[in-house]
């Protein structure tokens, strides 16, 4: 049916109209994916499944189904929406407070997977030392893809910047996130 439609926007509209028919787990996975942007590393999703963020559990189990219904594609270790309007629609359908909290939780989990967590920052004397000592080895995930710590930290920083400042009330966290932004 998708191939008979004429324009990209019509395809996106058609797929968006089918979102209401998705099972709750697939819709939950789409919401997480939409918070990660138009595309994300499969390695990041594998890491998020290990988190204590309840909405992240089972993401990877839904990916093939979402590919089969034409909402996402997986290639070269990347998971991407088939159209930017789909990602935008799903992202904007998340309650703003929930979306910001989700960004914050993803940021905290991914950032603390790096050597730039609060313990290492307290042990280092300056931001220059933090940058020089940032461990950049790649981390394997359960599925096999790898992602560098610098990439994880960059992704975590993007997420924390999308979260509301109200989620960053502790001074130690504010300093931690400020340091991430400087790297």
CSV table of C-alpha atoms in Angstrom, one decimal:
chain,number,residue,atom,x,y,z
A,1,UNK,CA,0.0,0.0,0.0
A,2,UNK,CA,2.8,2.4,0.8
A,3,UNK,CA,4.3,2.1,-2.7
A,4,UNK,CA,1.1,3.2,-4.4
A,5,UNK,CA,1.1,6.6,-2.6
A,6,UNK,CA,2.7,9.5,-4.5
A,7,UNK,CA,4.6,11.8,-2.0
A,8,UNK,CA,6.8,11.4,1.0
A,9,UNK,CA,4.4,13.5,3.0
A,10,UNK,CA,1.5,11.2,2.1
A,11,UNK,CA,3.5,8.2,3.1
A,12,UNK,CA,4.3,9.8,6.5
A,13,UNK,CA,0.6,10.8,7.0
A,14,UNK,CA,-0.4,7.2,6.2
A,15,UNK,CA,2.1,5.7,8.7
A,16,UNK,CA,1.3,8.3,11.4
A,17,UNK,CA,-2.4,7.3,11.1
A,18,UNK,CA,-1.4,3.6,11.8
A,19,UNK,CA,0.4,4.5,15.0
A,20,UNK,CA,-2.8,4.2,17.0
A,21,UNK,CA,-3.0,0.5,16.0
A,22,UNK,CA,0.4,-0.3,17.5
A,23,UNK,CA,0.7,-2.4,20.6
A,24,UNK,CA,1.6,-0.6,23.8
A,25,UNK,CA,5.2,-1.9,23.8
A,26,UNK,CA,5.9,-0.9,20.3
A,27,UNK,CA,4.5,2.6,21.0
A,28,UNK,CA,6.6,2.8,24.1
A,29,UNK,CA,9.7,1.9,22.0
A,30,UNK,CA,8.8,4.5,19.4
A,31,UNK,CA,8.6,7.2,22.1
A,32,UNK,CA,12.1,6.3,23.4
A,33,UNK,CA,13.4,6.3,19.8
A,34,UNK,CA,11.8,9.7,19.1
A,35,UNK,CA,13.6,11.2,22.1
A,36,UNK,CA,16.8,10.0,20.5
A,37,UNK,CA,16.2,11.9,17.4
A,38,UNK,CA,15.7,10.9,13.7
A,39,UNK,CA,18.2,8.1,14.1
A,40,UNK,CA,20.2,6.5,16.9
A,41,UNK,CA,22.9,4.0,17.4
A,42,UNK,CA,21.7,0.4,18.1
A,43,UNK,CA,24.5,0.3,20.7
A,44,UNK,CA,22.8,3.1,22.6
A,45,UNK,CA,19.4,1.3,22.6
A,46,UNK,CA,21.1,-1.8,23.8
A,47,UNK,CA,22.6,0.1,26.7
A,48,UNK,CA,19.3,1.8,27.5
A,49,UNK,CA,17.7,-1.7,27.8
A,50,UNK,CA,20.1,-2.3,30.7
A,51,UNK,CA,18.9,0.8,32.5
A,52,UNK,CA,16.5,1.1,35.3
A,53,UNK,CA,14.4,3.5,33.2
A,54,UNK,CA,11.2,1.4,33.0
A,55,UNK,CA,10.0,2.8,29.7
A,56,UNK,CA,13.3,1.6,28.1
A,57,UNK,CA,12.8,-2.1,28.8
A,58,UNK,CA,12.0,-4.1,25.8
A,59,UNK,CA,12.9,-1.5,23.2
A,60,UNK,CA,15.0,-3.9,21.1
A,61,UNK,CA,12.4,-6.6,21.2
A,62,UNK,CA,10.1,-4.2,19.2
A,63,UNK,CA,12.5,-3.1,16.6
A,64,UNK,CA,11.8,-5.8,14.0
A,65,UNK,CA,8.1,-5.3,14.3
A,66,UNK,CA,8.5,-1.6,13.7
A,67,UNK,CA,10.7,-2.3,10.7
A,68,UNK,CA,8.0,-4.7,9.4
A,69,UNK,CA,5.3,-2.1,9.6
A,70,UNK,CA,7.5,0.5,7.9
A,71,UNK,CA,8.0,2.9,10.7
A,72,UNK,CA,11.8,2.5,11.2
A,73,UNK,CA,14.7,1.1,9.3
A,74,UNK,CA,17.8,-0.6,10.7
A,75,UNK,CA,21.1,-0.4,8.7
A,76,UNK,CA,24.7,-0.3,9.6
A,77,UNK,CA,24.1,-0.3,13.3
A,78,UNK,CA,21.7,2.7,13.1
A,79,UNK,CA,18.0,2.7,13.8
A,80,UNK,CA,16.2,5.5,11.9
A,81,UNK,CA,12.7,6.6,11.3
A,82,UNK,CA,11.5,6.1,7.7
A,83,UNK,CA,10.3,9.7,7.6
A,84,UNK,CA,11.1,12.8,9.8
A,85,UNK,CA,7.4,13.6,10.2
A,86,UNK,CA,6.9,10.3,11.9
A,87,UNK,CA,9.6,11.0,14.5
A,88,UNK,CA,8.3,14.5,14.9
A,89,UNK,CA,4.7,13.4,15.5
A,90,UNK,CA,5.7,10.7,18.0
A,91,UNK,CA,8.0,13.1,19.9
A,92,UNK,CA,5.4,15.9,20.1
A,93,UNK,CA,2.8,13.4,21.3
A,94,UNK,CA,4.7,12.8,24.5
A,95,UNK,CA,3.6,15.0,27.4
A,96,UNK,CA,6.2,17.8,27.8
A,97,UNK,CA,7.0,16.9,31.4
A,98,UNK,CA,7.3,13.2,30.7
A,99,UNK,CA,9.5,14.0,27.7
A,100,UNK,CA,11.9,16.2,29.7
A,101,UNK,CA,12.0,13.6,32.5
A,102,UNK,CA,12.8,10.9,29.9
A,103,UNK,CA,15.6,13.0,28.4
A,104,UNK,CA,17.0,13.6,31.9
A,105,UNK,CA,16.9,9.9,32.8
A,106,UNK,CA,18.5,8.9,29.5
A,107,UNK,CA,21.2,11.6,30.0
A,108,UNK,CA,22.0,10.5,33.6
A,109,UNK,CA,22.1,6.8,32.7
A,110,UNK,CA,24.3,7.2,29.6
A,111,UNK,CA,26.6,9.8,31.2
A,112,UNK,CA,27.2,7.6,34.2
A,113,UNK,CA,28.2,4.8,31.9
A,114,UNK,CA,31.3,6.8,31.1
A,115,UNK,CA,34.4,7.6,33.2
A,116,UNK,CA,33.0,11.2,33.4
A,117,UNK,CA,30.7,10.3,36.3
A,118,UNK,CA,30.5,12.3,39.5
A,119,UNK,CA,33.2,10.2,41.2
A,120,UNK,CA,35.8,10.8,38.6
A,121,UNK,CA,35.1,14.5,38.4
A,122,UNK,CA,35.6,14.9,42.2
A,123,UNK,CA,38.9,13.1,41.8
A,124,UNK,CA,40.2,15.4,39.1
A,125,UNK,CA,41.5,18.8,39.7
A,126,UNK,CA,40.5,20.8,36.7
A,127,UNK,CA,38.3,20.6,33.6
A,128,UNK,CA,41.4,20.4,31.4
A,129,UNK,CA,42.4,17.3,33.3
A,130,UNK,CA,38.9,15.9,32.8
A,131,UNK,CA,39.2,16.3,29.1
A,132,UNK,CA,42.7,14.8,28.9
A,133,UNK,CA,41.9,11.8,31.1
A,134,UNK,CA,38.5,11.0,29.4
A,135,UNK,CA,38.6,7.3,28.7
A,136,UNK,CA,37.8,6.8,25.0
A,137,UNK,CA,37.8,3.0,24.7
A,138,UNK,CA,34.9,1.5,22.9
A,139,UNK,CA,32.3,-0.4,24.9
A,140,UNK,CA,30.7,-3.6,23.6
A,141,UNK,CA,27.0,-4.1,24.3
A,142,UNK,CA,25.0,-7.3,24.5
A,143,UNK,CA,24.2,-7.2,20.8
A,144,UNK,CA,27.7,-6.6,19.8
A,145,UNK,CA,27.8,-3.0,18.4
A,146,UNK,CA,30.3,-0.6,20.1
A,147,UNK,CA,30.2,3.0,21.0
A,148,UNK,CA,33.0,5.2,22.3
A,149,UNK,CA,32.7,7.0,25.7
A,150,UNK,CA,33.0,10.3,24.0
A,151,UNK,CA,30.0,9.4,21.8
A,152,UNK,CA,28.1,8.3,24.9
A,153,UNK,CA,29.0,11.5,26.7
A,154,UNK,CA,27.9,13.6,23.7
A,155,UNK,CA,24.6,11.8,23.5
A,156,UNK,CA,24.1,12.2,27.3
A,157,UNK,CA,24.9,15.9,27.0
A,158,UNK,CA,22.3,16.4,24.2
A,159,UNK,CA,19.7,14.7,26.4
A,160,UNK,CA,20.5,16.7,29.5
A,161,UNK,CA,20.3,19.9,27.5
A,162,UNK,CA,16.8,18.9,26.3
A,163,UNK,CA,15.6,18.2,29.9
A,164,UNK,CA,14.2,21.0,32.0
A,165,UNK,CA,16.4,22.6,34.6
A,166,UNK,CA,13.9,21.6,37.3
A,167,UNK,CA,15.3,18.0,37.0
A,168,UNK,CA,18.8,19.3,37.8
A,169,UNK,CA,18.2,20.7,41.2
A,170,UNK,CA,21.3,19.3,43.0
A,171,UNK,CA,24.4,21.5,42.8
A,172,UNK,CA,26.6,18.4,42.2
A,173,UNK,CA,24.5,17.4,39.2
A,174,UNK,CA,24.6,20.9,37.8
A,175,UNK,CA,28.4,20.9,38.0
A,176,UNK,CA,28.6,17.4,36.5
A,177,UNK,CA,26.4,18.4,33.5
A,178,UNK,CA,28.2,21.7,33.1
A,179,UNK,CA,31.5,19.7,32.8
A,180,UNK,CA,29.9,17.4,30.2
A,181,UNK,CA,28.9,20.5,28.1
A,182,UNK,CA,32.5,21.7,28.1
A,183,UNK,CA,33.9,18.5,26.6
